[in-house]
Amino acid sequence: MATLEELAQAVLDGDETQVVELTKSLMDSGVDPQDIINKGLLAGMDKVGELFKNNEMFVPEVLMSADALKAGMNLVLKDSKQGQVTPKGTVVIGTVEGDLHDIGKNLVGMMLESNGFKVHDLGADVKAEKFIEAVKEYQPDIVGMSALLTTTMVNMKTTIDALAAAGVRDKVKVIIGGAPITQKFADEIGADGYSPDAASAVELCRRLLGK
Ligand code: B1M
């Protein structure tokens, strides 16, 4: 039987085919999807982060690991999404301007979808104007912003200010997250909520909408 350690290693190796095979095998064996995500897929990505930080892994390899991670996540979340009908709420999500990191944001979006939310993903490097357009077009309950860089997290405040200037701030709840983000920062910039990971982002959205 496939193991979670093998899955983590396959993510680290950036071996998408292997990740897909191992994820399927673990799912077929009845392993808890949260364990497949946290102890397999994300455990592998944590190791990638360490090696990247120490200059032992470089951008092309990191991107291969990211693709492999995404392939595995898609399988697990697609499975848990089946059978859902009425959306619990609508969320517009994006990574803020200047920031290309989209893995965590994608994960949050996928977890929200798999828990019954309708998600409009604006992608990465999203300017404030694009968030405003999306709020007007989709009329979401929640706007979610992600940032992974200390240099781009300031654009969360820029976006909140722009939403206010456009007269739509009070129509939505704003939630933020990403590795450098804290509750203190969320309070400082006037966000309605912060969550440290994808699972608690789902809880936060439920709480904010009273669901
Ligand atoms: Co970049 N990078 N990177 N990188 N990268 C970091 C973030 C860094 C910490 C690495 C390091 O030096 N240790 C560092 C930031 C330092 C800082 O600002 N403090 C860094 C840097 C410096 C850079 C560049 C500047 C490097 C360079 O070019 N010199 C450059 C910047 C490019 C840009 O954005 N303009 C860069 C580029 C890249 C790649 C393109 C190679 C790639 C991104 C690929 C992609 O996303 N498509 C990349 C990656 C992969 C990383 C690391 C290794 C992994 C990030 C990741 O995906 N983690 C990262 C090191 C690390 O974090 N250990 C690093 C897995 C992901 C699931 O976690 O995104 O934290 P995370 O998301 C979590 C939570 O934070 C939370 O939930 C998620 C799931 O649990 N969350 C939310 C996230 N968003 C949320 C939103 C919410 C709620 C929760 O509500 C809306």
mmCIF file of C-alpha atoms and ligand atoms in Angstrom:
data_model
loop_
_atom_site.group_PDB
_atom_site.id
_atom_site.type_symbol
_atom_site.label_atom_id
_atom_site.label_comp_id
_atom_site.label_asym_id
_atom_site.label_seq_id
_atom_site.Cartn_x
_atom_site.Cartn_y
_atom_site.Cartn_z
ATOM 1 C CA MET A 1 0.000 0.000 0.000
ATOM 2 C CA ALA A 2 1.143 3.566 -0.737
ATOM 3 C CA THR A 3 2.257 5.616 2.265
ATOM 4 C CA LEU A 4 1.915 9.296 3.161
ATOM 5 C CA GLU A 5 5.722 9.523 3.349
ATOM 6 C CA GLU A 6 6.012 8.298 -0.248
ATOM 7 C CA LEU A 7 3.462 10.904 -1.297
ATOM 8 C CA ALA A 8 5.403 13.685 0.468
ATOM 9 C CA GLN A 9 8.574 12.508 -1.262
ATOM 10 C CA ALA A 10 6.856 12.487 -4.678
ATOM 11 C CA VAL A 11 5.797 16.136 -4.146
ATOM 12 C CA LEU A 12 9.367 16.974 -3.181
ATOM 13 C CA ASP A 13 10.607 15.209 -6.332
ATOM 14 C CA GLY A 14 8.096 17.170 -8.433
ATOM 15 C CA ASP A 15 6.888 13.872 -9.870
ATOM 16 C CA GLU A 16 3.279 14.614 -10.860
ATOM 17 C CA THR A 17 2.572 11.123 -12.255
ATOM 18 C CA GLN A 18 3.735 9.524 -9.036
ATOM 19 C CA VAL A 19 1.747 12.009 -6.924
ATOM 20 C CA VAL A 20 -1.430 11.190 -8.854
ATOM 21 C CA GLU A 21 -0.880 7.438 -8.514
ATOM 22 C CA LEU A 22 -0.060 7.581 -4.806
ATOM 23 C CA THR A 23 -2.944 9.956 -4.032
ATOM 24 C CA LYS A 24 -5.400 7.646 -5.827
ATOM 25 C CA SER A 25 -4.003 4.631 -4.034
ATOM 26 C CA LEU A 26 -4.301 6.323 -0.609
ATOM 27 C CA MET A 27 -7.850 7.444 -1.394
ATOM 28 C CA ASP A 28 -8.800 3.933 -2.520
ATOM 29 C CA SER A 29 -7.391 2.554 0.729
ATOM 30 C CA GLY A 30 -9.703 4.831 2.712
ATOM 31 C CA VAL A 31 -7.016 7.116 4.182
ATOM 32 C CA ASP A 32 -8.542 10.301 5.683
ATOM 33 C CA PRO A 33 -8.464 13.052 2.998
ATOM 34 C CA GLN A 34 -7.198 15.568 5.604
ATOM 35 C CA ASP A 35 -4.225 13.272 6.264
ATOM 36 C CA ILE A 36 -3.554 12.922 2.531
ATOM 37 C CA ILE A 37 -3.492 16.717 2.304
ATOM 38 C CA ASN A 38 -1.647 17.592 5.516
ATOM 39 C CA LYS A 39 0.667 14.630 6.125
ATOM 40 C CA GLY A 40 1.313 13.803 2.467
ATOM 41 C CA LEU A 41 0.933 16.659 -0.008
ATOM 42 C CA LEU A 42 1.627 19.640 2.273
ATOM 43 C CA ALA A 43 4.339 17.818 4.216
ATOM 44 C CA GLY A 44 6.189 17.460 0.900
ATOM 45 C CA MET A 45 5.682 21.152 0.120
ATOM 46 C CA ASP A 46 6.993 22.132 3.578
ATOM 47 C CA LYS A 47 10.221 20.332 2.763
ATOM 48 C CA VAL A 48 10.347 22.151 -0.591
ATOM 49 C CA GLY A 49 10.033 25.440 1.323
ATOM 50 C CA GLU A 50 12.960 24.547 3.587
ATOM 51 C CA LEU A 51 15.231 23.557 0.678
ATOM 52 C CA PHE A 52 14.221 26.648 -1.333
ATOM 53 C CA LYS A 53 15.052 28.868 1.635
ATOM 54 C CA ASN A 54 18.495 27.282 1.956
ATOM 55 C CA ASN A 55 19.207 27.589 -1.776
ATOM 56 C CA GLU A 56 19.219 23.815 -2.133
ATOM 57 C CA MET A 57 16.242 23.898 -4.503
ATOM 58 C CA PHE A 58 15.550 26.420 -7.269
ATOM 59 C CA VAL A 59 12.584 28.014 -9.022
ATOM 60 C CA PRO A 60 12.036 25.408 -11.825
ATOM 61 C CA GLU A 61 12.066 22.536 -9.329
ATOM 62 C CA VAL A 62 9.798 24.426 -6.926
ATOM 63 C CA LEU A 63 7.309 24.961 -9.758
ATOM 64 C CA MET A 64 7.355 21.244 -10.616
ATOM 65 C CA SER A 65 6.607 20.442 -6.973
ATOM 66 C CA ALA A 66 3.820 23.040 -7.006
ATOM 67 C CA ASP A 67 2.230 21.419 -10.086
ATOM 68 C CA ALA A 68 2.520 17.970 -8.541
ATOM 69 C CA LEU A 69 0.917 19.257 -5.316
ATOM 70 C CA LYS A 70 -1.929 20.817 -7.294
ATOM 71 C CA ALA A 71 -2.609 17.565 -9.186
ATOM 72 C CA GLY A 72 -2.920 15.677 -5.889
ATOM 73 C CA MET A 73 -5.054 18.383 -4.257
ATOM 74 C CA ASN A 74 -7.415 18.409 -7.226
ATOM 75 C CA LEU A 75 -8.008 14.678 -6.868
ATOM 76 C CA VAL A 76 -8.722 14.799 -3.142
ATOM 77 C CA LEU A 77 -10.921 17.886 -3.272
ATOM 78 C CA LYS A 78 -12.847 16.822 -6.386
ATOM 79 C CA ASP A 79 -13.818 13.671 -4.548
ATOM 80 C CA SER A 80 -15.011 15.511 -1.423
ATOM 81 C CA LYS A 81 -17.006 18.032 -3.522
ATOM 82 C CA GLN A 82 -19.360 15.471 -4.998
ATOM 83 C CA GLY A 83 -23.014 15.718 -4.043
ATOM 84 C CA GLN A 84 -23.087 19.377 -3.036
ATOM 85 C CA VAL A 85 -25.839 21.696 -4.214
ATOM 86 C CA THR A 86 -26.738 25.115 -2.719
ATOM 87 C CA PRO A 87 -23.707 27.381 -2.207
ATOM 88 C CA LYS A 88 -23.111 28.450 1.418
ATOM 89 C CA GLY A 89 -21.900 31.798 0.151
ATOM 90 C CA THR A 90 -19.891 33.440 -2.608
ATOM 91 C CA VAL A 91 -16.211 34.272 -2.258
ATOM 92 C CA VAL A 92 -13.954 36.302 -4.539
ATOM 93 C CA ILE A 93 -10.334 35.359 -3.913
ATOM 94 C CA GLY A 94 -6.964 36.475 -5.225
ATOM 95 C CA THR A 95 -3.315 37.033 -4.418
ATOM 96 C CA VAL A 96 -2.586 40.750 -4.117
ATOM 97 C CA GLU A 97 -0.739 42.937 -6.596
ATOM 98 C CA GLY A 98 2.964 42.207 -7.052
ATOM 99 C CA ASP A 99 2.719 38.716 -5.584
ATOM 100 C CA LEU A 100 2.874 35.584 -7.746
ATOM 101 C CA HIS A 101 2.505 32.998 -4.971
ATOM 102 C CA ASP A 102 -0.761 31.212 -5.627
ATOM 103 C CA ILE A 103 -0.433 27.752 -4.085
ATOM 104 C CA GLY A 104 -1.877 28.685 -0.675
ATOM 105 C CA LYS A 105 -4.568 30.832 -2.281
ATOM 106 C CA ASN A 106 -5.523 27.954 -4.585
ATOM 107 C CA LEU A 107 -5.698 25.641 -1.628
ATOM 108 C CA VAL A 108 -7.986 27.997 0.276
ATOM 109 C CA GLY A 109 -10.185 28.358 -2.830
ATOM 110 C CA MET A 110 -10.356 24.609 -3.342
ATOM 111 C CA MET A 111 -11.176 23.960 0.326
ATOM 112 C CA LEU A 112 -13.935 26.570 0.231
ATOM 113 C CA GLU A 113 -15.373 25.031 -2.931
ATOM 114 C CA SER A 114 -15.238 21.559 -1.490
ATOM 115 C CA ASN A 115 -17.124 22.884 1.552
ATOM 116 C CA GLY A 116 -19.951 24.302 -0.503
ATOM 117 C CA PHE A 117 -18.894 27.884 -1.287
ATOM 118 C CA LYS A 118 -19.023 29.368 -4.785
ATOM 119 C CA VAL A 119 -15.535 30.702 -5.498
ATOM 120 C CA HIS A 120 -14.418 33.227 -8.122
ATOM 121 C CA ASP A 121 -10.643 33.004 -8.313
ATOM 122 C CA LEU A 122 -9.042 36.156 -9.751
ATOM 123 C CA GLY A 123 -5.596 34.565 -9.856
ATOM 124 C CA ALA A 124 -2.328 36.096 -8.658
ATOM 125 C CA ASP A 125 -0.896 39.633 -8.901
ATOM 126 C CA VAL A 126 -4.403 41.083 -8.626
ATOM 127 C CA LYS A 127 -4.700 44.865 -8.608
ATOM 128 C CA ALA A 128 -7.191 46.598 -6.289
ATOM 129 C CA GLU A 129 -9.259 47.706 -9.302
ATOM 130 C CA LYS A 130 -9.748 44.076 -10.317
ATOM 131 C CA PHE A 131 -11.060 43.196 -6.840
ATOM 132 C CA ILE A 132 -13.482 46.134 -7.095
ATOM 133 C CA GLU A 133 -14.711 45.034 -10.541
ATOM 134 C CA ALA A 134 -15.214 41.492 -9.246
ATOM 135 C CA VAL A 135 -17.198 42.706 -6.225
ATOM 136 C CA LYS A 136 -19.479 44.668 -8.541
ATOM 137 C CA GLU A 137 -19.834 41.771 -10.988
ATOM 138 C CA TYR A 138 -20.207 38.780 -8.649
ATOM 139 C CA GLN A 139 -21.624 40.502 -5.528
ATOM 140 C CA PRO A 140 -19.768 38.117 -3.206
ATOM 141 C CA ASP A 141 -20.328 37.783 0.524
ATOM 142 C CA ILE A 142 -16.587 37.617 1.119
ATOM 143 C CA VAL A 143 -13.404 38.946 -0.488
ATOM 144 C CA GLY A 144 -10.319 36.864 0.327
ATOM 145 C CA MET A 145 -6.788 38.128 -0.194
ATOM 146 C CA SER A 146 -3.563 36.179 0.026
ATOM 147 C CA ALA A 147 0.031 37.473 0.260
ATOM 148 C CA LEU A 148 3.282 35.605 0.816
ATOM 149 C CA LEU A 149 5.753 38.470 0.702
ATOM 150 C CA THR A 150 6.390 41.095 3.339
ATOM 151 C CA THR A 151 6.737 43.540 0.453
ATOM 152 C CA THR A 152 3.251 42.800 -0.943
ATOM 153 C CA MET A 153 1.166 42.365 2.219
ATOM 154 C CA VAL A 154 0.804 46.168 2.302
ATOM 155 C CA ASN A 155 -1.283 45.851 -0.867
ATOM 156 C CA MET A 156 -3.997 44.241 1.249
ATOM 157 C CA LYS A 157 -4.513 47.594 2.940
ATOM 158 C CA THR A 158 -4.352 49.370 -0.429
ATOM 159 C CA THR A 159 -7.120 47.064 -1.662
ATOM 160 C CA ILE A 160 -9.304 47.531 1.421
ATOM 161 C CA ASP A 161 -8.921 51.310 1.091
ATOM 162 C CA ALA A 162 -9.776 51.110 -2.618
ATOM 163 C CA LEU A 163 -12.895 49.022 -1.856
ATOM 164 C CA ALA A 164 -13.953 51.743 0.606
ATOM 165 C CA ALA A 165 -13.253 54.539 -1.896
ATOM 166 C CA ALA A 166 -15.342 52.678 -4.488
ATOM 167 C CA GLY A 167 -18.228 52.469 -1.997
ATOM 168 C CA VAL A 168 -18.308 48.663 -1.814
ATOM 169 C CA ARG A 169 -16.331 47.928 1.373
ATOM 170 C CA ASP A 170 -19.443 47.596 3.525
ATOM 171 C CA LYS A 171 -21.047 45.158 1.079
ATOM 172 C CA VAL A 172 -18.485 42.424 1.786
ATOM 173 C CA LYS A 173 -16.487 40.808 4.557
ATOM 174 C CA VAL A 174 -12.754 40.879 3.896
ATOM 175 C CA ILE A 175 -10.529 38.003 5.011
ATOM 176 C CA ILE A 176 -6.780 37.707 4.609
ATOM 177 C CA GLY A 177 -4.087 35.078 4.947
ATOM 178 C CA GLY A 178 -0.615 33.988 3.901
ATOM 179 C CA ALA A 179 2.635 33.110 5.645
ATOM 180 C CA PRO A 180 3.609 36.637 6.840
ATOM 181 C CA ILE A 181 0.059 37.617 7.888
ATOM 182 C CA THR A 182 -1.059 37.821 11.528
ATOM 183 C CA GLN A 183 -4.278 38.663 13.353
ATOM 184 C CA LYS A 184 -2.600 41.873 14.515
ATOM 185 C CA PHE A 185 -1.937 42.901 10.922
ATOM 186 C CA ALA A 186 -5.533 42.051 9.963
ATOM 187 C CA ASP A 187 -6.800 44.278 12.802
ATOM 188 C CA GLU A 188 -4.457 47.099 11.803
ATOM 189 C CA ILE A 189 -5.630 47.201 8.204
ATOM 190 C CA GLY A 190 -9.328 46.773 9.001
ATOM 191 C CA ALA A 191 -9.876 43.262 7.635
ATOM 192 C CA ASP A 192 -12.827 41.319 9.065
ATOM 193 C CA GLY A 193 -10.828 38.169 9.619
ATOM 194 C CA TYR A 194 -7.539 36.306 9.327
ATOM 195 C CA SER A 195 -6.862 32.613 9.156
ATOM 196 C CA PRO A 196 -3.528 30.812 9.280
ATOM 197 C CA ASP A 197 -4.497 27.910 7.002
ATOM 198 C CA ALA A 198 -7.030 26.675 4.488
ATOM 199 C CA ALA A 199 -9.115 24.620 6.901
ATOM 200 C CA SER A 200 -9.570 27.507 9.316
ATOM 201 C CA ALA A 201 -10.357 29.825 6.385
ATOM 202 C CA VAL A 202 -13.439 27.670 5.789
ATOM 203 C CA GLU A 203 -14.392 27.970 9.476
ATOM 204 C CA LEU A 204 -13.834 31.724 9.333
ATOM 205 C CA CYS A 205 -16.084 32.144 6.284
ATOM 206 C CA ARG A 206 -18.796 30.061 7.912
ATOM 207 C CA ARG A 207 -18.550 32.116 11.089
ATOM 208 C CA LEU A 208 -18.627 35.468 9.270
ATOM 209 C CA LEU A 209 -21.744 34.409 7.361
ATOM 210 C CA GLY A 210 -23.356 32.804 10.397
ATOM 211 C CA LYS A 211 -23.493 29.382 8.684
HETATM 212 CO CO1 B1M B 1 8.642 32.402 -3.015
HETATM 213 N N1 B1M B 1 9.096 33.178 -1.283
HETATM 214 N N2 B1M B 1 9.491 33.914 -3.903
HETATM 215 N N3 B1M B 1 8.262 31.424 -4.642
HETATM 216 N N4 B1M B 1 8.196 30.918 -1.963
HETATM 217 C C1 B1M B 1 8.605 32.489 -0.105
HETATM 218 C C2 B1M B 1 7.227 33.016 0.303
HETATM 219 C C3 B1M B 1 9.719 32.807 0.971
HETATM 220 C C4 B1M B 1 9.227 32.770 2.428
HETATM 221 C C5 B1M B 1 10.920 31.842 0.730
HETATM 222 C C6 B1M B 1 12.052 32.107 1.671
HETATM 223 O O1 B1M B 1 12.874 32.925 1.367
HETATM 224 N N5 B1M B 1 12.097 31.450 2.789
HETATM 225 C C7 B1M B 1 10.172 34.213 0.522
HETATM 226 C C8 B1M B 1 9.391 35.398 1.123
HETATM 227 C C9 B1M B 1 10.228 36.203 2.117
HETATM 228 C C10 B1M B 1 9.424 37.300 2.681
HETATM 229 O O2 B1M B 1 8.894 38.141 2.015
HETATM 230 N N6 B1M B 1 9.305 37.270 3.990
HETATM 231 C C11 B1M B 1 9.968 34.103 -0.977
HETATM 232 C C12 B1M B 1 10.609 34.921 -1.936
HETATM 233 C C13 B1M B 1 11.635 35.914 -1.390
HETATM 234 C C14 B1M B 1 10.335 34.848 -3.310
HETATM 235 C C15 B1M B 1 10.942 35.678 -4.443
HETATM 236 C C16 B1M B 1 11.128 37.178 -4.134
HETATM 237 C C17 B1M B 1 12.272 34.985 -4.785
HETATM 238 C C18 B1M B 1 13.095 35.694 -5.835
HETATM 239 O O3 B1M B 1 12.694 35.790 -6.954
HETATM 240 N N7 B1M B 1 14.218 36.199 -5.354
HETATM 241 C C19 B1M B 1 9.946 35.460 -5.606
HETATM 242 C C20 B1M B 1 8.817 36.504 -5.604
HETATM 243 C C21 B1M B 1 7.936 36.401 -6.821
HETATM 244 C C22 B1M B 1 6.696 37.286 -6.663
HETATM 245 O O4 B1M B 1 5.730 36.867 -6.075
HETATM 246 N N8 B1M B 1 6.726 38.501 -7.190
HETATM 247 C C23 B1M B 1 9.419 34.106 -5.238
HETATM 248 C C24 B1M B 1 8.978 33.177 -6.185
HETATM 249 C C25 B1M B 1 8.485 31.916 -5.884
HETATM 250 C C26 B1M B 1 8.127 30.871 -6.936
HETATM 251 C C27 B1M B 1 7.532 31.466 -8.199
HETATM 252 C C28 B1M B 1 9.362 30.084 -7.255
HETATM 253 C C29 B1M B 1 7.175 29.932 -6.117
HETATM 254 C C30 B1M B 1 5.682 30.312 -6.209
HETATM 255 C C31 B1M B 1 4.929 29.387 -7.150
HETATM 256 C C32 B1M B 1 3.456 29.593 -7.029
HETATM 257 O O5 B1M B 1 2.910 29.980 -5.996
HETATM 258 N N9 B1M B 1 2.805 29.305 -8.119
HETATM 259 C C33 B1M B 1 7.627 30.213 -4.685
HETATM 260 C C34 B1M B 1 7.354 29.358 -3.588
HETATM 261 C C35 B1M B 1 6.664 28.045 -3.915
HETATM 262 C C36 B1M B 1 7.696 29.700 -2.257
HETATM 263 C C37 B1M B 1 7.652 28.814 -1.004
HETATM 264 C C38 B1M B 1 8.807 27.831 -1.095
HETATM 265 C C39 B1M B 1 6.403 28.011 -0.749
HETATM 266 C C40 B1M B 1 5.135 28.834 -0.707
HETATM 267 C C41 B1M B 1 3.981 27.893 -0.734
HETATM 268 O O6 B1M B 1 3.371 27.711 -1.764
HETATM 269 N N10 B1M B 1 3.724 27.226 0.422
HETATM 270 C C42 B1M B 1 7.822 29.909 0.151
HETATM 271 C C43 B1M B 1 8.567 29.381 1.377
HETATM 272 C C44 B1M B 1 7.621 28.884 2.422
HETATM 273 O O7 B1M B 1 6.524 29.379 2.580
HETATM 274 N N11 B1M B 1 8.077 27.934 3.196
HETATM 275 C C45 B1M B 1 8.339 31.076 -0.571
HETATM 276 C C46 B1M B 1 2.686 26.211 0.517
HETATM 277 C C47 B1M B 1 1.334 26.899 0.729
HETATM 278 C C48 B1M B 1 0.271 25.824 0.864
HETATM 279 O O8 B1M B 1 1.404 27.643 1.919
HETATM 280 O O9 B1M B 1 1.120 29.856 0.731
HETATM 281 O O10 B1M B 1 1.614 29.785 3.225
HETATM 282 P P1 B1M B 1 0.984 29.175 2.033
HETATM 283 O O11 B1M B 1 -0.592 29.107 2.284
HETATM 284 C C49 B1M B 1 -1.158 28.592 3.474
HETATM 285 C C50 B1M B 1 -1.390 29.660 4.557
HETATM 286 O O12 B1M B 1 -0.494 30.742 4.500
HETATM 287 C C51 B1M B 1 -2.821 30.054 4.372
HETATM 288 O O13 B1M B 1 -3.423 28.849 3.928
HETATM 289 C C52 B1M B 1 -2.547 28.139 3.072
HETATM 290 C C53 B1M B 1 -2.809 26.664 3.211
HETATM 291 O O14 B1M B 1 -2.755 26.221 4.523
HETATM 292 N N12 B1M B 1 -3.204 31.072 3.403
HETATM 293 C C54 B1M B 1 -4.398 31.706 3.537
HETATM 294 C C55 B1M B 1 -2.608 31.521 2.275
HETATM 295 N N13 B1M B 1 -3.374 32.429 1.676
HETATM 296 C C56 B1M B 1 -4.492 32.552 2.418
HETATM 297 C C57 B1M B 1 -5.623 33.340 2.233
HETATM 298 C C58 B1M B 1 -6.630 33.240 3.197
HETATM 299 C C59 B1M B 1 -6.510 32.417 4.299
HETATM 300 C C60 B1M B 1 -5.399 31.628 4.474
HETATM 301 O O15 B1M B 1 -7.765 33.936 3.103
HETATM 302 C C61 B1M B 1 -8.074 34.595 1.915
#
